[in-house]
Amino acid sequence: MQLLRLEHGHWNFFCPVTGKEVYKEEGGFNAATFRGGWHQEVPTEPLNLAPGLQPAWDAYLAEVEAEDGDLDVAAFLECVEQPGWVAFEITTCGMACGPVWETTWTVLDLSEQE
């Protein structure tokens, strides 16, 4: 799967196919093209993985745990073969009591039409 890396100073992320906001403000997802998501804080607990992605994730997670390796969501996504699906690694930067940032990974099916 292709992995696109983006850096934003805001939280807005829209599906390039449908133009709809991917995530709702109150949580969850809004775009019908959404196929799964991860957050750096809890990468072992992805959000609503599609049936085409869940078995591959389960196998990857089991392999990492068996080898006592490091979890790398980006590396996993780059190894997944799903035609038309694109993964976005989005790092959001800002200021609080100093610089803060967080990274999320979102998979969208860009072959879908609404």
mmCIF file of N, CA and C in Angstrom:
data_model
loop_
_atom_site.group_PDB
_atom_site.id
_atom_site.type_symbol
_atom_site.label_atom_id
_atom_site.label_comp_id
_atom_site.label_asym_id
_atom_site.label_seq_id
_atom_site.Cartn_x
_atom_site.Cartn_y
_atom_site.Cartn_z
ATOM 1 N N MET A 1 0.857 -1.170 0.000
ATOM 2 C CA MET A 1 0.000 0.000 0.000
ATOM 3 C C MET A 1 0.903 1.232 0.000
ATOM 4 N N GLN A 2 0.490 2.223 -0.718
ATOM 5 C CA GLN A 2 1.246 3.466 -0.737
ATOM 6 C C GLN A 2 1.042 4.195 0.594
ATOM 7 N N LEU A 3 2.118 4.754 1.135
ATOM 8 C CA LEU A 3 2.063 5.505 2.384
ATOM 9 C C LEU A 3 2.459 6.946 2.087
ATOM 10 N N LEU A 4 1.544 7.861 2.341
ATOM 11 C CA LEU A 4 1.803 9.287 2.149
ATOM 12 C C LEU A 4 2.015 9.929 3.510
ATOM 13 N N ARG A 5 3.102 10.648 3.657
ATOM 14 C CA ARG A 5 3.415 11.313 4.929
ATOM 15 C C ARG A 5 3.077 12.798 4.822
ATOM 16 N N LEU A 6 2.271 13.269 5.776
ATOM 17 C CA LEU A 6 1.836 14.655 5.809
ATOM 18 C C LEU A 6 2.142 15.248 7.170
ATOM 19 N N GLU A 7 2.378 16.554 7.194
ATOM 20 C CA GLU A 7 2.551 17.264 8.456
ATOM 21 C C GLU A 7 1.612 18.455 8.441
ATOM 22 N N HIS A 8 0.778 18.557 9.495
ATOM 23 C CA HIS A 8 -0.237 19.609 9.576
ATOM 24 C C HIS A 8 -0.081 20.396 10.871
ATOM 25 N N GLY A 9 -0.550 21.611 10.851
ATOM 26 C CA GLY A 9 -0.643 22.411 12.056
ATOM 27 C C GLY A 9 -2.073 22.452 12.544
ATOM 28 N N HIS A 10 -2.923 21.560 12.009
ATOM 29 C CA HIS A 10 -4.338 21.517 12.372
ATOM 30 C C HIS A 10 -4.813 20.065 12.325
ATOM 31 N N TRP A 11 -6.055 19.835 12.743
ATOM 32 C CA TRP A 11 -6.591 18.479 12.849
ATOM 33 C C TRP A 11 -7.479 18.094 11.675
ATOM 34 N N ASN A 12 -7.720 18.986 10.744
ATOM 35 C CA ASN A 12 -8.631 18.710 9.641
ATOM 36 C C ASN A 12 -8.008 17.750 8.634
ATOM 37 N N PHE A 13 -8.740 16.716 8.258
ATOM 38 C CA PHE A 13 -8.289 15.784 7.235
ATOM 39 C C PHE A 13 -9.507 15.354 6.436
ATOM 40 N N PHE A 14 -9.473 15.609 5.140
ATOM 41 C CA PHE A 14 -10.600 15.330 4.255
ATOM 42 C C PHE A 14 -10.218 14.262 3.248
ATOM 43 N N CYS A 15 -11.177 13.403 2.905
ATOM 44 C CA CYS A 15 -10.954 12.360 1.909
ATOM 45 C C CYS A 15 -10.758 13.020 0.548
ATOM 46 N N PRO A 16 -9.669 12.718 -0.153
ATOM 47 C CA PRO A 16 -9.439 13.342 -1.454
ATOM 48 C C PRO A 16 -10.426 12.879 -2.533
ATOM 49 N N VAL A 17 -11.149 11.785 -2.308
ATOM 50 C CA VAL A 17 -12.112 11.292 -3.289
ATOM 51 C C VAL A 17 -13.488 11.924 -3.080
ATOM 52 N N THR A 18 -13.957 11.905 -1.832
ATOM 53 C CA THR A 18 -15.321 12.361 -1.541
ATOM 54 C C THR A 18 -15.380 13.805 -1.065
ATOM 55 N N GLY A 19 -14.271 14.323 -0.562
ATOM 56 C CA GLY A 19 -14.254 15.670 -0.012
ATOM 57 C C GLY A 19 -14.829 15.750 1.390
ATOM 58 N N LYS A 20 -15.240 14.613 1.955
ATOM 59 C CA LYS A 20 -15.811 14.601 3.307
ATOM 60 C C LYS A 20 -14.712 14.535 4.355
ATOM 61 N N GLU A 21 -14.981 15.201 5.490
ATOM 62 C CA GLU A 21 -14.064 15.119 6.620
ATOM 63 C C GLU A 21 -13.973 13.662 7.065
ATOM 64 N N VAL A 22 -12.749 13.164 7.261
ATOM 65 C CA VAL A 22 -12.554 11.753 7.595
ATOM 66 C C VAL A 22 -13.004 11.465 9.018
ATOM 67 N N TYR A 23 -12.592 12.290 9.976
ATOM 68 C CA TYR A 23 -12.928 12.058 11.384
ATOM 69 C C TYR A 23 -13.947 13.080 11.866
ATOM 70 N N LYS A 24 -14.869 12.625 12.717
ATOM 71 C CA LYS A 24 -15.842 13.509 13.338
ATOM 72 C C LYS A 24 -15.193 14.197 14.531
ATOM 73 N N GLU A 25 -15.655 15.390 14.846
ATOM 74 C CA GLU A 25 -15.114 16.116 16.004
ATOM 75 C C GLU A 25 -15.322 15.354 17.296
ATOM 76 N N GLU A 26 -16.465 14.693 17.430
ATOM 77 C CA GLU A 26 -16.774 13.985 18.674
ATOM 78 C C GLU A 26 -16.178 12.587 18.713
ATOM 79 N N GLY A 27 -15.401 12.239 17.710
ATOM 80 C CA GLY A 27 -14.760 10.924 17.661
ATOM 81 C C GLY A 27 -15.393 10.042 16.606
ATOM 82 N N GLY A 28 -14.714 8.998 16.246
ATOM 83 C CA GLY A 28 -15.200 8.112 15.199
ATOM 84 C C GLY A 28 -14.825 8.643 13.824
ATOM 85 N N PHE A 29 -15.358 8.011 12.805
ATOM 86 C CA PHE A 29 -15.016 8.422 11.455
ATOM 87 C C PHE A 29 -16.267 8.800 10.684
ATOM 88 N N ASN A 30 -16.075 9.611 9.641
ATOM 89 C CA ASN A 30 -17.169 10.176 8.886
ATOM 90 C C ASN A 30 -17.170 9.717 7.434
ATOM 91 N N ALA A 31 -16.016 9.403 6.871
ATOM 92 C CA ALA A 31 -15.900 9.085 5.449
ATOM 93 C C ALA A 31 -16.181 7.611 5.187
ATOM 94 N N ALA A 32 -16.994 7.326 4.169
ATOM 95 C CA ALA A 32 -17.291 5.942 3.785
ATOM 96 C C ALA A 32 -16.055 5.246 3.236
ATOM 97 N N THR A 33 -15.042 5.997 2.866
ATOM 98 C CA THR A 33 -13.806 5.430 2.311
ATOM 99 C C THR A 33 -12.844 4.965 3.399
ATOM 100 N N PHE A 34 -13.167 5.228 4.658
ATOM 101 C CA PHE A 34 -12.311 4.869 5.797
ATOM 102 C C PHE A 34 -12.195 3.350 5.916
ATOM 103 N N ARG A 35 -10.953 2.850 6.025
ATOM 104 C CA ARG A 35 -10.719 1.417 6.161
ATOM 105 C C ARG A 35 -9.962 1.051 7.432
ATOM 106 N N GLY A 36 -9.487 2.055 8.177
ATOM 107 C CA GLY A 36 -8.812 1.779 9.440
ATOM 108 C C GLY A 36 -7.949 2.943 9.870
ATOM 109 N N GLY A 37 -7.663 2.989 11.175
ATOM 110 C CA GLY A 37 -6.838 4.060 11.693
ATOM 111 C C GLY A 37 -6.089 3.644 12.945
ATOM 112 N N TRP A 38 -4.950 4.285 13.153
ATOM 113 C CA TRP A 38 -4.103 4.041 14.325
ATOM 114 C C TRP A 38 -3.698 5.382 14.908
ATOM 115 N N HIS A 39 -3.422 5.387 16.203
ATOM 116 C CA HIS A 39 -2.915 6.574 16.887
ATOM 117 C C HIS A 39 -1.636 6.167 17.606
ATOM 118 N N GLN A 40 -0.652 7.045 17.609
ATOM 119 C CA GLN A 40 0.652 6.719 18.206
ATOM 120 C C GLN A 40 0.551 6.355 19.671
ATOM 121 N N GLU A 41 -0.447 6.864 20.382
ATOM 122 C CA GLU A 41 -0.574 6.586 21.814
ATOM 123 C C GLU A 41 -0.932 5.119 22.083
ATOM 124 N N VAL A 42 -1.741 4.531 21.213
ATOM 125 C CA VAL A 42 -2.177 3.140 21.386
ATOM 126 C C VAL A 42 -2.136 2.417 20.032
ATOM 127 N N PRO A 43 -0.954 2.227 19.481
ATOM 128 C CA PRO A 43 -0.882 1.620 18.142
ATOM 129 C C PRO A 43 -1.369 0.176 18.097
ATOM 130 N N THR A 44 -1.429 -0.483 19.237
ATOM 131 C CA THR A 44 -1.904 -1.879 19.250
ATOM 132 C C THR A 44 -3.427 -1.962 19.198
ATOM 133 N N GLU A 45 -4.102 -0.810 19.287
ATOM 134 C CA GLU A 45 -5.566 -0.787 19.282
ATOM 135 C C GLU A 45 -6.081 0.059 18.124
ATOM 136 N N PRO A 46 -6.031 -0.476 16.911
ATOM 137 C CA PRO A 46 -6.504 0.298 15.759
ATOM 138 C C PRO A 46 -8.008 0.525 15.796
ATOM 139 N N LEU A 47 -8.437 1.510 15.044
ATOM 140 C CA LEU A 47 -9.837 1.913 14.990
ATOM 141 C C LEU A 47 -10.515 1.312 13.765
ATOM 142 N N ASN A 48 -11.513 0.494 13.981
ATOM 143 C CA ASN A 48 -12.405 -0.026 12.935
ATOM 144 C C ASN A 48 -11.692 -0.519 11.683
ATOM 145 N N LEU A 49 -10.842 -1.518 11.820
ATOM 146 C CA LEU A 49 -10.162 -2.064 10.649
ATOM 147 C C LEU A 49 -11.157 -2.801 9.757
ATOM 148 N N ALA A 50 -11.018 -2.584 8.469
ATOM 149 C CA ALA A 50 -11.858 -3.251 7.476
ATOM 150 C C ALA A 50 -11.514 -4.737 7.440
ATOM 151 N N PRO A 51 -12.459 -5.575 7.023
ATOM 152 C CA PRO A 51 -12.184 -7.025 6.928
ATOM 153 C C PRO A 51 -10.959 -7.344 6.060
ATOM 154 N N GLY A 52 -10.661 -6.519 5.076
ATOM 155 C CA GLY A 52 -9.490 -6.747 4.237
ATOM 156 C C GLY A 52 -8.179 -6.391 4.906
ATOM 157 N N LEU A 53 -8.247 -5.755 6.057
ATOM 158 C CA LEU A 53 -7.048 -5.299 6.760
ATOM 159 C C LEU A 53 -6.841 -6.005 8.101
ATOM 160 N N GLN A 54 -7.922 -6.384 8.763
ATOM 161 C CA GLN A 54 -7.834 -6.970 10.107
ATOM 162 C C GLN A 54 -6.986 -8.242 10.176
ATOM 163 N N PRO A 55 -7.159 -9.226 9.275
ATOM 164 C CA PRO A 55 -6.341 -10.446 9.373
ATOM 165 C C PRO A 55 -4.846 -10.162 9.194
ATOM 166 N N ALA A 56 -4.503 -9.262 8.290
ATOM 167 C CA ALA A 56 -3.090 -8.912 8.076
ATOM 168 C C ALA A 56 -2.524 -8.239 9.322
ATOM 169 N N TRP A 57 -3.303 -7.370 9.963
ATOM 170 C CA TRP A 57 -2.857 -6.697 11.177
ATOM 171 C C TRP A 57 -2.665 -7.710 12.308
ATOM 172 N N ASP A 58 -3.614 -8.622 12.464
ATOM 173 C CA ASP A 58 -3.513 -9.643 13.514
ATOM 174 C C ASP A 58 -2.250 -10.488 13.333
ATOM 175 N N ALA A 59 -1.960 -10.879 12.091
ATOM 176 C CA ALA A 59 -0.760 -11.681 11.807
ATOM 177 C C ALA A 59 0.504 -10.876 12.088
ATOM 178 N N TYR A 60 0.518 -9.602 11.701
ATOM 179 C CA TYR A 60 1.680 -8.746 11.950
ATOM 180 C C TYR A 60 1.911 -8.583 13.449
ATOM 181 N N LEU A 61 0.849 -8.305 14.184
ATOM 182 C CA LEU A 61 0.950 -8.106 15.636
ATOM 183 C C LEU A 61 1.458 -9.367 16.321
ATOM 184 N N ALA A 62 0.968 -10.532 15.908
ATOM 185 C CA ALA A 62 1.425 -11.802 16.482
ATOM 186 C C ALA A 62 2.906 -12.024 16.189
ATOM 187 N N GLU A 63 3.341 -11.687 14.993
ATOM 188 C CA GLU A 63 4.751 -11.841 14.617
ATOM 189 C C GLU A 63 5.650 -10.926 15.445
ATOM 190 N N VAL A 64 5.232 -9.680 15.625
ATOM 191 C CA VAL A 64 6.013 -8.724 16.420
ATOM 192 C C VAL A 64 6.122 -9.210 17.863
ATOM 193 N N GLU A 65 5.017 -9.673 18.411
ATOM 194 C CA GLU A 65 5.025 -10.158 19.796
ATOM 195 C C GLU A 65 5.880 -11.410 19.942
ATOM 196 N N ALA A 66 5.815 -12.323 18.975
ATOM 197 C CA ALA A 66 6.596 -13.565 19.035
ATOM 198 C C ALA A 66 8.093 -13.289 18.948
ATOM 199 N N GLU A 67 8.461 -12.287 18.166
ATOM 200 C CA GLU A 67 9.871 -11.950 17.994
ATOM 201 C C GLU A 67 10.341 -10.909 19.001
ATOM 202 N N ASP A 68 9.417 -10.457 19.871
ATOM 203 C CA ASP A 68 9.717 -9.400 20.829
ATOM 204 C C ASP A 68 10.296 -8.181 20.110
ATOM 205 N N GLY A 69 9.692 -7.871 18.946
ATOM 206 C CA GLY A 69 10.165 -6.764 18.120
ATOM 207 C C GLY A 69 9.424 -5.472 18.410
ATOM 208 N N ASP A 70 9.761 -4.466 17.645
ATOM 209 C CA ASP A 70 9.135 -3.156 17.781
ATOM 210 C C ASP A 70 7.982 -3.030 16.795
ATOM 211 N N LEU A 71 6.886 -2.498 17.264
ATOM 212 C CA LEU A 71 5.714 -2.272 16.433
ATOM 213 C C LEU A 71 5.979 -1.068 15.533
ATOM 214 N N ASP A 72 5.760 -1.222 14.245
ATOM 215 C CA ASP A 72 5.968 -0.145 13.275
ATOM 216 C C ASP A 72 4.770 -0.123 12.336
ATOM 217 N N VAL A 73 3.791 0.735 12.642
ATOM 218 C CA VAL A 73 2.557 0.800 11.857
ATOM 219 C C VAL A 73 2.864 1.153 10.408
ATOM 220 N N ALA A 74 3.750 2.103 10.182
ATOM 221 C CA ALA A 74 4.085 2.525 8.816
ATOM 222 C C ALA A 74 4.664 1.364 8.009
ATOM 223 N N ALA A 75 5.577 0.616 8.592
ATOM 224 C CA ALA A 75 6.170 -0.528 7.893
ATOM 225 C C ALA A 75 5.103 -1.572 7.570
ATOM 226 N N PHE A 76 4.194 -1.809 8.511
ATOM 227 C CA PHE A 76 3.102 -2.747 8.255
ATOM 228 C C PHE A 76 2.274 -2.287 7.062
ATOM 229 N N LEU A 77 1.866 -1.029 7.073
ATOM 230 C CA LEU A 77 1.006 -0.518 6.007
ATOM 231 C C LEU A 77 1.680 -0.586 4.645
ATOM 232 N N GLU A 78 2.972 -0.339 4.600
ATOM 233 C CA GLU A 78 3.697 -0.381 3.330
ATOM 234 C C GLU A 78 3.773 -1.799 2.764
ATOM 235 N N CYS A 79 3.594 -2.805 3.611
ATOM 236 C CA CYS A 79 3.659 -4.202 3.160
ATOM 237 C C CYS A 79 2.298 -4.770 2.755
ATOM 238 N N VAL A 80 1.228 -4.065 3.049
ATOM 239 C CA VAL A 80 -0.116 -4.558 2.741
ATOM 240 C C VAL A 80 -0.431 -4.299 1.266
ATOM 241 N N GLU A 81 -0.957 -5.323 0.611
ATOM 242 C CA GLU A 81 -1.371 -5.200 -0.789
ATOM 243 C C GLU A 81 -2.894 -5.066 -0.858
ATOM 244 N N GLN A 82 -3.376 -3.876 -1.111
ATOM 245 C CA GLN A 82 -4.799 -3.619 -1.298
ATOM 246 C C GLN A 82 -4.925 -2.581 -2.414
ATOM 247 N N PRO A 83 -5.240 -2.998 -3.623
ATOM 248 C CA PRO A 83 -5.349 -2.049 -4.735
ATOM 249 C C PRO A 83 -6.344 -0.927 -4.439
ATOM 250 N N GLY A 84 -5.922 0.280 -4.683
ATOM 251 C CA GLY A 84 -6.784 1.444 -4.477
ATOM 252 C C GLY A 84 -6.774 2.005 -3.079
ATOM 253 N N TRP A 85 -6.148 1.297 -2.126
ATOM 254 C CA TRP A 85 -6.099 1.786 -0.751
ATOM 255 C C TRP A 85 -4.813 2.575 -0.551
ATOM 256 N N VAL A 86 -4.920 3.684 0.159
ATOM 257 C CA VAL A 86 -3.769 4.536 0.444
ATOM 258 C C VAL A 86 -3.735 4.812 1.945
ATOM 259 N N ALA A 87 -2.546 4.720 2.516
ATOM 260 C CA ALA A 87 -2.350 5.022 3.936
ATOM 261 C C ALA A 87 -1.760 6.423 4.066
ATOM 262 N N PHE A 88 -2.262 7.170 5.025
ATOM 263 C CA PHE A 88 -1.780 8.523 5.309
ATOM 264 C C PHE A 88 -1.186 8.532 6.708
ATOM 265 N N GLU A 89 0.076 8.888 6.799
ATOM 266 C CA GLU A 89 0.724 9.087 8.093
ATOM 267 C C GLU A 89 0.703 10.590 8.321
ATOM 268 N N ILE A 90 -0.079 11.017 9.300
ATOM 269 C CA ILE A 90 -0.291 12.446 9.523
ATOM 270 C C ILE A 90 0.285 12.832 10.874
ATOM 271 N N THR A 91 1.265 13.716 10.850
ATOM 272 C CA THR A 91 1.847 14.247 12.071
ATOM 273 C C THR A 91 1.312 15.661 12.248
ATOM 274 N N THR A 92 0.653 15.873 13.379
ATOM 275 C CA THR A 92 0.075 17.171 13.693
ATOM 276 C C THR A 92 0.946 17.842 14.735
ATOM 277 N N CYS A 93 1.336 19.066 14.440
ATOM 278 C CA CYS A 93 2.231 19.809 15.332
ATOM 279 C C CYS A 93 1.506 21.032 15.878
ATOM 280 N N GLY A 94 1.885 21.425 17.080
ATOM 281 C CA GLY A 94 1.296 22.606 17.689
ATOM 282 C C GLY A 94 2.070 23.012 18.934
ATOM 283 N N MET A 95 1.488 23.953 19.667
ATOM 284 C CA MET A 95 2.119 24.441 20.887
ATOM 285 C C MET A 95 1.134 24.289 22.039
ATOM 286 N N ALA A 96 1.641 23.846 23.173
ATOM 287 C CA ALA A 96 0.882 23.800 24.421
ATOM 288 C C ALA A 96 1.778 24.492 25.441
ATOM 289 N N CYS A 97 2.373 23.750 26.333
ATOM 290 C CA CYS A 97 3.391 24.281 27.247
ATOM 291 C C CYS A 97 4.758 24.028 26.619
ATOM 292 N N GLY A 98 4.811 24.124 25.328
ATOM 293 C CA GLY A 98 5.971 23.820 24.517
ATOM 294 C C GLY A 98 5.485 23.089 23.283
ATOM 295 N N PRO A 99 6.389 22.709 22.415
ATOM 296 C CA PRO A 99 5.955 22.023 21.200
ATOM 297 C C PRO A 99 5.381 20.642 21.495
ATOM 298 N N VAL A 100 4.294 20.321 20.812
ATOM 299 C CA VAL A 100 3.669 19.006 20.930
ATOM 300 C C VAL A 100 3.374 18.485 19.528
ATOM 301 N N TRP A 101 3.371 17.175 19.404
ATOM 302 C CA TRP A 101 3.022 16.568 18.127
ATOM 303 C C TRP A 101 2.453 15.188 18.390
ATOM 304 N N GLU A 102 1.684 14.732 17.433
ATOM 305 C CA GLU A 102 1.176 13.366 17.490
ATOM 306 C C GLU A 102 1.057 12.861 16.062
ATOM 307 N N THR A 103 1.141 11.548 15.929
ATOM 308 C CA THR A 103 1.061 10.931 14.616
ATOM 309 C C THR A 103 -0.093 9.940 14.597
ATOM 310 N N THR A 104 -0.836 9.979 13.510
ATOM 311 C CA THR A 104 -1.898 9.014 13.265
ATOM 312 C C THR A 104 -1.677 8.414 11.886
ATOM 313 N N TRP A 105 -2.231 7.231 11.702
ATOM 314 C CA TRP A 105 -2.194 6.567 10.402
ATOM 315 C C TRP A 105 -3.630 6.271 10.021
ATOM 316 N N THR A 106 -4.020 6.661 8.822
ATOM 317 C CA THR A 106 -5.383 6.475 8.336
ATOM 318 C C THR A 106 -5.337 5.810 6.973
ATOM 319 N N VAL A 107 -6.129 4.761 6.816
ATOM 320 C CA VAL A 107 -6.204 4.065 5.525
ATOM 321 C C VAL A 107 -7.555 4.417 4.892
ATOM 322 N N LEU A 108 -7.488 4.870 3.637
ATOM 323 C CA LEU A 108 -8.681 5.181 2.865
ATOM 324 C C LEU A 108 -8.687 4.374 1.577
ATOM 325 N N ASP A 109 -9.870 3.951 1.165
ATOM 326 C CA ASP A 109 -10.035 3.269 -0.104
ATOM 327 C C ASP A 109 -10.356 4.336 -1.144
ATOM 328 N N LEU A 110 -9.352 4.733 -1.905
ATOM 329 C CA LEU A 110 -9.537 5.805 -2.872
ATOM 330 C C LEU A 110 -10.152 5.319 -4.176
ATOM 331 N N SER A 111 -10.450 4.035 -4.266
ATOM 332 C CA SER A 111 -11.146 3.534 -5.445
ATOM 333 C C SER A 111 -12.670 3.609 -5.244
ATOM 334 N N GLU A 112 -13.103 3.878 -4.009
ATOM 335 C CA GLU A 112 -14.530 3.970 -3.682
ATOM 336 C C GLU A 112 -15.098 5.293 -4.183
ATOM 337 N N GLN A 113 -16.330 5.240 -4.605
ATOM 338 C CA GLN A 113 -17.072 6.438 -4.998
ATOM 339 C C GLN A 113 -18.344 6.484 -4.181
ATOM 340 N N GLU A 114 -18.680 7.655 -3.665
ATOM 341 C CA GLU A 114 -19.946 7.789 -2.911
ATOM 342 C C GLU A 114 -21.005 8.356 -3.808
#
